[in-house]
């Protein structure tokens, strides 16, 4: 047990069991998220060979959809299954989905991604709710924010390790082996959870519905059926009527249209809430809306920043010791200048297409050399070993794991002096920092004469990931804590799903922006848009900070 505050209150063993379970689930998820775009656009080593635009669209849609069903998974747990059974259902679907990605063919891929999306809907909101329920004891309530920080730090160990496994397995064997590792990791997580149920059963408390709450059948009629109809309309109508899509692709239009009745459902919860609940739900919805901006910036890690890493970052390892160690561990991929069929690109590295819109193929070196000065090319007949792009994604959980104890210590120090930022203020700080993270990338573009003729130091990625991770530590665990504080007990898991819905919308925006990557020849403009968005989000939060603080204080006795 870890003593964190004066007195007798200590973190229960359940915290570490749930963190370990979530660690393996995050191992699986972030392994897939880190390589999905790379897999979809790979045409050299057994990937799908899609265009970068289509790969970004599919990746963004998947990252969005995986968060979309969380609110219904939370409601089913609240009303019917309970949290433990829902976690087992979700984990089983997730394991089946990851293992299914091993199978060849597009049909099996889409079915597997669908299983992962459904499984996440049952798994993700309910394990967070279990933790919140356990910390609703009077003696544990003061530790709730810290518990979510520890929980968040623990699960990011899985996100840190997964990309090393992915790089090794796809370098040494194939993409399928990497996907299989995700499935095995999920199974291990379920075993850990099932073997320690005695420590977590106390959190499996279902709350009775109130007369103003909609039943599952009503939700199907008011939410799901309209969402499905809206998705069908969005997929077919814009192209048929207007001869172009609104959001860049039929799938994106379908997603945006489907979100409209779901967002309307959450607004209706606030409208129909009684006076006691309305203020807390309203505060949550406001924070949710602004949080979308943060997640749009954050999920560039798996979309825009993955492209940046793959195309513009110098991935050679200068240290001989580190290079030899990484090579020994199978974490380096070899690129060479031997001519092979590659996509023809223009001066801005945009694919050149023929009259029919098909990418023109040409003979050339590995695409890595397209913006590497020739004096840096290896001698003819020799290869160059560079780090896999997904390895840079592990910078994010590395910072979360290493920075969280420092932040917890800092906040504890401030708390003792009664100067700790309130939970809503932490959201505002996170939005501000997320904007600054994009400003770092703005300067990364300026660091070379042209990103189309020379590659950029990976230090810029380290810098922007440091800032965005600091922001994430402020926002993500605090979001879980905020829902636990402000949501009516019977709606906790449902509104936990609402918080994850903000990730869905933000990740879809990130995918849409990345789909438009080549429409920004001057990448400084791309990053400036995100910088302005982050600062605007911070202003929106701090403009309502007094009201938000008062709401939290009224509900919990402290802000």
XYZ file of C-alpha atoms in Angstrom:
559
model
C 0.000 0.000 0.000
C 1.128 3.559 -0.705
C 0.543 6.315 1.813
C -0.277 9.519 -0.054
C -2.029 11.806 2.394
C -1.844 12.429 6.111
C -3.980 10.050 8.130
C -4.952 6.424 7.659
C -6.340 6.469 4.102
C -4.325 4.340 1.691
C -4.900 3.284 -1.878
C -6.613 -0.137 -1.958
C -5.257 -3.103 -3.897
C -8.129 -2.709 -6.357
C -6.384 0.347 -7.832
C -3.376 -1.715 -8.897
C -5.479 -4.635 -10.196
C -7.553 -2.315 -12.384
C -4.438 -0.455 -13.535
C -2.771 -3.750 -14.495
C -5.853 -4.884 -16.407
C -6.074 -1.579 -18.226
C -2.325 -1.674 -18.885
C -2.710 -4.792 -21.027
C -5.763 -3.402 -22.791
C -3.824 -0.235 -23.613
C -0.877 -2.374 -24.762
C -3.182 -3.910 -27.352
C -4.948 -0.706 -28.375
C -1.891 1.511 -28.720
C -0.028 -1.225 -30.592
C -2.763 -1.167 -33.217
C -3.150 2.631 -33.156
C 0.593 3.099 -33.605
C 0.869 0.971 -36.757
C -2.592 1.084 -38.366
C -1.913 4.040 -40.668
C 1.519 2.643 -41.551
C -0.003 -0.781 -42.281
C -2.764 0.635 -44.465
C -0.414 2.699 -46.647
C 2.452 0.177 -46.807
C 2.959 -1.278 -50.280
C 6.425 -2.724 -49.729
C 6.167 -5.259 -46.892
C 2.685 -6.768 -47.037
C 0.471 -3.852 -46.013
C -2.731 -2.763 -47.730
C -1.047 -0.324 -50.138
C -3.674 2.430 -49.833
C -3.072 6.081 -50.597
C -2.090 8.235 -47.633
C -5.413 10.087 -47.892
C -7.443 6.855 -47.714
C -5.203 5.417 -44.992
C -5.641 8.581 -42.906
C -9.410 8.519 -43.482
C -9.751 4.896 -42.336
C -7.422 5.428 -39.376
C -9.244 8.576 -38.272
C -12.628 6.871 -38.653
C -11.482 3.861 -36.618
C -9.993 6.050 -33.872
C -13.274 7.955 -33.797
C -15.600 4.956 -33.829
C -13.724 3.149 -31.096
C -14.835 5.844 -28.635
C -18.339 6.339 -30.028
C -20.175 3.337 -28.446
C -18.766 3.884 -24.968
C -21.802 5.727 -23.700
C -24.143 2.863 -24.593
C -21.738 0.308 -23.123
C -21.776 2.372 -19.962
C -25.565 2.545 -19.911
C -25.967 -1.211 -20.414
C -23.588 -1.769 -17.499
C -25.440 0.795 -15.366
C -28.858 -0.730 -16.029
C -28.390 -4.419 -16.810
C -25.056 -6.264 -16.805
C -23.093 -4.505 -14.111
C -19.495 -3.448 -14.616
C -17.616 -6.705 -14.082
C -19.661 -8.720 -16.600
C -19.448 -5.859 -19.117
C -15.650 -5.789 -18.806
C -15.460 -9.522 -19.532
C -17.746 -9.150 -22.560
C -15.768 -6.202 -23.877
C -12.377 -7.801 -23.290
C -13.417 -10.975 -25.115
C -14.600 -8.995 -28.138
C -11.378 -6.984 -28.128
C -9.196 -10.115 -28.050
C -11.176 -11.656 -30.911
C -10.841 -8.470 -32.949
C -7.075 -8.135 -32.531
C -6.505 -11.804 -33.356
C -8.867 -11.492 -36.329
C -6.561 -8.906 -37.917
C -4.123 -11.750 -38.579
C -6.520 -13.143 -41.192
C -6.033 -12.006 -44.818
C -8.509 -9.935 -46.785
C -10.302 -6.633 -46.351
C -13.535 -8.233 -45.119
C -11.848 -9.888 -42.147
C -10.024 -6.616 -41.401
C -13.219 -4.580 -41.259
C -15.025 -7.235 -39.183
C -12.097 -7.341 -36.767
C -12.005 -3.558 -36.443
C -15.753 -3.684 -35.784
C -15.259 -6.218 -32.980
C -12.615 -3.970 -31.441
C -14.970 -0.983 -31.617
C -17.829 -2.909 -29.947
C -15.517 -4.449 -27.354
C -14.116 -1.082 -26.375
C -17.667 0.161 -25.814
C -18.190 -2.443 -23.104
C -14.686 -2.369 -21.627
C -13.422 1.177 -21.428
C -16.093 3.183 -19.569
C -16.819 0.468 -17.048
C -13.334 -0.161 -15.736
C -12.989 3.580 -15.076
C -16.386 3.592 -13.350
C -15.384 0.642 -11.162
C -12.409 2.625 -9.935
C -14.563 5.674 -9.237
C -17.094 3.607 -7.283
C -14.379 2.144 -5.081
C -13.091 5.643 -4.317
C -16.553 6.903 -3.380
C -15.906 5.751 0.174
C -15.640 8.750 2.483
C -12.067 7.953 3.533
C -10.932 7.488 -0.092
C -12.642 10.475 -1.718
C -9.723 12.873 -1.023
C -7.458 10.423 -2.915
C -9.629 10.195 -6.022
C -7.701 12.624 -8.266
C -4.402 11.032 -7.239
C -5.838 7.548 -7.805
C -6.800 8.412 -11.360
C -3.308 9.816 -11.936
C -1.735 6.581 -10.681
C -4.229 4.558 -12.738
C -3.371 6.609 -15.809
C 0.356 6.278 -15.241
C 0.092 2.524 -14.776
C -1.868 1.856 -17.934
C 0.591 3.897 -19.985
C 3.278 1.340 -19.221
C 1.425 -0.839 -21.724
C 1.325 1.979 -24.257
C 5.079 2.461 -23.771
C 6.044 -1.168 -24.392
C 3.668 -2.036 -27.210
C 5.462 -0.179 -29.997
C 8.723 -1.984 -29.291
C 6.832 -5.264 -29.646
C 5.183 -4.033 -32.851
C 8.480 -2.895 -34.404
C 10.281 -6.140 -33.557
C 7.497 -8.440 -34.746
C 6.810 -6.675 -38.038
C 10.516 -6.254 -38.810
C 11.374 -9.886 -38.038
C 8.173 -11.603 -39.122
C 5.119 -9.748 -40.459
C 2.303 -7.350 -39.656
C 0.163 -10.301 -38.550
C 2.529 -11.196 -35.732
C 2.209 -7.663 -34.359
C -1.590 -7.856 -34.407
C -1.402 -11.263 -32.710
C 0.656 -9.766 -29.882
C -2.161 -7.276 -29.261
C -4.661 -10.127 -28.939
C -2.456 -12.078 -26.533
C -1.951 -8.946 -24.429
C -5.722 -8.494 -24.142
C -6.149 -12.099 -22.993
C -3.488 -11.601 -20.297
C -5.372 -8.531 -19.077
C -8.593 -10.549 -18.717
C -6.753 -13.237 -16.755
C -5.359 -10.630 -14.353
C -8.840 -9.148 -13.896
C -10.595 -12.484 -13.387
C -8.029 -13.784 -10.911
C -8.521 -10.802 -8.575
C -12.279 -10.263 -8.537
C -12.437 -10.427 -4.751
C -10.613 -7.094 -4.537
C -12.926 -5.216 -6.908
C -16.434 -6.626 -6.375
C -17.274 -3.791 -3.979
C -17.228 -1.368 -6.920
C -19.757 -3.385 -8.931
C -22.726 -1.340 -7.720
C -25.608 -0.798 -10.125
C -27.772 2.263 -9.614
C -31.554 2.184 -10.105
C -32.952 4.229 -12.954
C -35.036 7.291 -12.181
C -38.376 8.161 -13.761
C -36.749 10.852 -15.916
C -34.183 8.389 -17.344
C -34.766 6.830 -20.765
C -34.833 3.040 -21.028
C -32.637 1.126 -23.459
C -35.559 0.602 -25.841
C -36.306 4.310 -25.876
C -32.664 5.102 -26.495
C -32.656 2.689 -29.440
C -35.659 4.516 -30.867
C -34.484 8.038 -30.120
C -30.737 7.600 -30.638
C -29.573 4.481 -32.453
C -32.180 4.245 -35.163
C -31.835 7.974 -35.991
C -28.035 7.613 -35.867
C -28.087 4.692 -38.308
C -30.482 6.523 -40.629
C -28.356 9.683 -40.386
C -25.217 7.681 -41.179
C -26.846 6.169 -44.277
C -28.006 9.617 -45.385
C -24.534 11.043 -44.801
C -22.865 8.239 -46.732
C -25.032 8.437 -49.863
C -26.925 11.740 -50.129
C -24.159 14.398 -50.315
C -22.439 12.661 -53.222
C -25.692 11.902 -55.033
C -27.281 15.341 -54.562
C -24.338 17.731 -54.378
C -21.815 15.569 -56.301
C -19.234 15.989 -53.572
C -18.850 15.081 -49.915
C -18.973 17.600 -47.095
C -16.114 16.178 -45.020
C -13.821 14.719 -47.677
C -15.181 11.159 -47.902
C -18.527 9.306 -47.604
C -17.369 7.570 -44.403
C -16.542 10.913 -42.787
C -19.917 12.356 -43.766
C -21.621 9.255 -42.364
C -19.780 9.614 -39.059
C -20.589 13.301 -38.651
C -24.249 12.783 -39.520
C -24.507 9.840 -37.075
C -23.086 11.978 -34.260
C -25.914 14.515 -34.500
C -28.628 12.416 -32.762
C -26.072 11.130 -30.234
C -25.064 14.661 -29.268
C -28.752 15.540 -29.149
C -29.301 12.654 -26.736
C -26.739 14.010 -24.277
C -28.264 17.461 -24.494
C -31.679 15.917 -23.776
C -30.277 14.339 -20.591
C -29.437 17.828 -19.374
C -32.793 19.284 -20.497
C -34.806 16.562 -18.717
C -32.653 16.424 -15.582
C -34.122 17.517 -12.286
C -32.911 20.706 -10.654
C -30.443 18.864 -8.420
C -28.700 17.127 -11.347
C -28.977 19.766 -14.084
C -26.107 21.989 -12.957
C -23.557 19.164 -12.704
C -24.580 17.636 -16.039
C -24.454 21.070 -17.693
C -20.929 21.680 -16.388
C -19.821 18.296 -17.718
C -21.304 18.926 -21.161
C -19.549 22.291 -21.398
C -16.221 20.740 -20.461
C -16.860 17.881 -22.901
C -17.478 20.306 -25.762
C -14.229 22.200 -25.180
C -12.281 18.968 -24.654
C -12.935 18.015 -28.278
C -10.327 20.607 -29.238
C -7.743 18.953 -27.022
C -8.327 15.502 -28.470
C -8.161 16.849 -32.023
C -4.641 18.019 -31.189
C -3.701 14.930 -29.193
C -4.738 12.387 -31.833
C -2.376 13.921 -34.326
C 0.030 11.495 -32.626
C -1.546 8.623 -34.572
C -2.383 10.541 -37.740
C -0.565 13.751 -38.695
C 2.477 13.203 -36.501
C 2.785 9.610 -37.734
C 2.990 10.959 -41.288
C 5.456 13.596 -40.109
C 7.620 10.926 -38.484
C 7.495 8.656 -41.489
C 8.100 11.299 -44.140
C 9.918 14.280 -42.629
C 11.832 13.030 -39.568
C 15.461 11.936 -39.659
C 15.101 8.468 -38.124
C 18.770 7.499 -38.149
C 20.274 6.829 -34.715
C 23.577 8.657 -34.349
C 24.811 6.908 -31.212
C 26.667 3.702 -32.229
C 25.791 2.040 -28.913
C 22.077 2.818 -29.196
C 22.057 1.893 -32.881
C 23.671 -1.486 -32.274
C 21.386 -2.164 -29.338
C 18.256 -1.258 -31.305
C 19.438 -3.362 -34.246
C 20.105 -6.323 -31.951
C 16.554 -6.002 -30.576
C 15.100 -5.927 -34.096
C 13.815 -2.356 -33.810
C 15.409 -0.960 -36.974
C 14.181 -1.275 -40.532
C 16.601 -1.163 -43.451
C 16.053 1.207 -46.359
C 18.215 1.365 -49.469
C 18.546 3.236 -52.743
C 18.048 0.222 -54.999
C 15.410 1.178 -57.613
C 11.943 -0.277 -57.117
C 8.390 0.720 -57.989
C 7.382 3.708 -55.874
C 4.753 6.428 -56.065
C 5.743 9.383 -58.208
C 5.694 12.621 -56.177
C 6.044 16.323 -56.962
C 8.239 18.941 -55.282
C 5.945 18.963 -52.203
C 6.079 15.136 -51.989
C 2.445 14.948 -53.098
C 1.520 11.898 -55.233
C 1.301 12.598 -58.979
C -1.851 11.164 -60.544
C -2.941 10.489 -64.123
C -6.118 11.709 -65.823
C -8.095 8.940 -64.126
C -6.908 9.920 -60.654
C -4.567 6.942 -60.261
C -1.135 7.459 -58.719
C 1.624 7.182 -61.294
C 4.294 4.643 -60.451
C 7.960 5.186 -61.192
C 11.288 3.531 -60.445
C 13.174 5.051 -57.550
C 14.820 4.493 -54.155
C 12.944 3.806 -50.941
C 10.575 6.751 -50.231
C 12.641 7.575 -47.143
C 15.251 9.126 -49.458
C 12.827 11.474 -51.242
C 13.763 14.389 -48.986
C 17.166 13.239 -47.761
C 20.096 15.095 -49.397
C 22.133 12.755 -51.606
C 25.296 13.406 -49.654
C 23.586 11.644 -46.750
C 22.663 8.565 -48.790
C 24.540 5.327 -48.040
C 27.120 4.080 -50.594
C 25.652 2.239 -53.585
C 24.843 -1.335 -52.677
C 24.527 -0.545 -48.962
C 21.448 0.050 -46.859
C 20.609 2.505 -44.109
C 19.037 1.300 -40.887
C 16.487 3.660 -39.381
C 14.088 3.465 -36.456
C 10.527 2.335 -37.156
C 8.081 5.283 -37.165
C 5.862 3.692 -34.504
C 8.738 3.719 -31.996
C 8.379 7.495 -31.737
C 4.800 7.004 -30.568
C 6.231 5.451 -27.402
C 7.665 8.844 -26.499
C 4.138 9.764 -25.362
C 3.626 7.065 -22.708
C 7.295 7.409 -21.698
C 6.630 11.011 -20.729
C 3.320 10.124 -19.063
C 4.942 7.438 -16.930
C 7.933 9.609 -16.036
C 6.118 12.927 -15.589
C 3.050 11.728 -13.671
C 4.898 11.127 -10.359
C 6.459 14.580 -10.665
C 3.104 16.197 -11.355
C 1.411 14.299 -8.527
C 4.182 15.431 -6.168
C 3.867 19.030 -7.383
C 0.090 19.052 -6.955
C 0.426 17.477 -3.510
C 2.904 20.214 -2.560
C 0.524 22.884 -3.852
C -2.436 21.229 -2.125
C -0.733 21.457 1.255
C -0.320 25.171 0.627
C -3.910 25.457 -0.665
C -2.683 26.614 -4.082
C -3.492 23.543 -6.179
C -5.373 24.411 -9.402
C -8.997 23.343 -9.323
C -10.061 20.433 -11.509
C -11.694 22.751 -14.108
C -8.551 24.927 -14.101
C -6.497 21.845 -14.949
C -8.606 21.476 -18.094
C -7.844 25.063 -19.066
C -4.116 24.543 -18.504
C -4.265 21.403 -20.650
C -5.891 23.263 -23.548
C -3.272 26.001 -23.380
C -0.399 23.500 -23.379
C -1.905 21.552 -26.272
C -1.837 24.714 -28.359
C 1.803 25.283 -27.402
C 2.624 21.734 -28.560
C 1.551 22.690 -32.079
C 3.641 25.846 -31.854
C 6.668 23.599 -31.287
C 5.914 21.879 -34.597
C 5.596 25.281 -36.252
C 9.224 25.929 -35.329
C 10.142 22.401 -36.437
C 9.120 23.378 -39.968
C 11.368 26.450 -39.708
C 14.336 24.410 -38.453
C 15.422 23.418 -41.991
C 15.477 25.358 -45.238
C 12.713 23.121 -46.618
C 11.121 19.977 -45.214
C 10.792 18.813 -48.826
C 14.567 18.757 -49.313
C 15.904 17.844 -45.875
C 14.677 15.878 -42.902
C 13.990 17.380 -39.498
C 15.620 16.397 -36.220
C 13.543 14.015 -34.069
C 14.200 16.349 -31.144
C 11.234 18.425 -32.294
C 8.945 15.422 -31.859
C 10.370 14.895 -28.386
C 9.619 18.535 -27.626
C 6.037 18.568 -28.871
C 5.294 15.206 -27.231
C 6.686 16.499 -23.938
C 4.266 19.427 -24.018
C 1.210 17.448 -25.187
C 1.901 14.752 -22.572
C 2.044 17.330 -19.814
C -1.301 18.579 -21.086
C -2.732 15.063 -21.212
C -1.748 14.384 -17.599
C -3.662 17.509 -16.616
C -6.747 16.671 -18.662
C -7.365 12.969 -19.209
C -7.320 11.562 -15.664
C -9.023 14.732 -14.462
C -11.797 14.097 -16.980
C -12.445 10.693 -15.453
C -12.345 12.226 -11.980
C -14.655 15.081 -13.000
C -17.316 12.695 -14.292
C -17.113 10.693 -11.084
C -17.569 13.927 -9.094
C -20.375 15.619 -11.046
C -22.416 12.848 -12.660
C -25.556 11.610 -10.877
C -24.620 8.155 -9.488
C -27.070 6.289 -11.722
C -25.611 7.992 -14.842
C -21.915 7.776 -14.029
C -20.974 5.183 -16.655
C -23.217 6.796 -19.262
C -21.555 10.187 -18.777
C -18.156 8.490 -18.606
C -19.012 7.358 -22.125
C -19.847 10.973 -22.915
C -16.318 11.987 -21.947
C -14.939 9.310 -24.255
C -17.265 10.618 -26.987
C -15.154 13.795 -26.962
C -12.178 11.606 -27.868
C -14.218 10.159 -30.733
C -15.047 13.549 -32.191
C -11.532 14.880 -31.615
C -9.852 11.877 -33.226
C -12.127 12.155 -36.252
C -11.161 15.805 -36.634
C -7.517 14.731 -36.419
C -8.114 12.190 -39.179
C -9.888 14.753 -41.344
C -7.055 17.218 -40.929
C -4.514 14.544 -41.826
C -6.567 13.566 -44.877
C -6.065 17.198 -45.945
C -2.328 17.071 -45.170
C -1.239 17.584 -48.778
C -3.565 20.576 -49.138
C -1.184 22.484 -46.853
C 2.042 22.858 -48.879
C 3.202 25.235 -46.156
C 2.975 23.026 -43.093
C 3.394 26.047 -40.807
C -0.211 26.959 -41.608
C -1.361 23.458 -40.607
C 0.259 23.723 -37.184
C -0.821 27.334 -36.663
C -4.466 26.284 -37.049
C -4.025 23.830 -34.200
C -2.148 26.373 -32.095
C -5.013 28.868 -32.386
C -7.555 26.124 -31.617
C -5.748 25.138 -28.419
C -5.477 28.714 -27.165
C -9.153 29.309 -28.000
C -10.128 26.225 -26.002
C -8.170 27.499 -23.022
C -9.924 30.867 -23.221
C -13.328 29.135 -23.333
C -12.515 27.133 -20.193
C -11.138 30.013 -18.150
C -14.012 32.273 -19.191
C -16.341 29.983 -17.208
C -13.927 28.959 -14.476
C -15.813 30.568 -11.560
C -19.084 28.902 -12.487
C -17.402 25.537 -13.030
C -15.488 25.745 -9.755
C -18.683 26.635 -7.892
C -20.504 23.659 -9.400
C -17.763 21.223 -8.395
C -17.603 22.756 -4.913
C -21.359 22.447 -4.445
C -21.263 18.779 -5.461
C -18.164 17.659 -3.601
C -17.308 20.305 -1.029
C -14.053 21.117 -2.836
C -13.084 22.228 -6.358
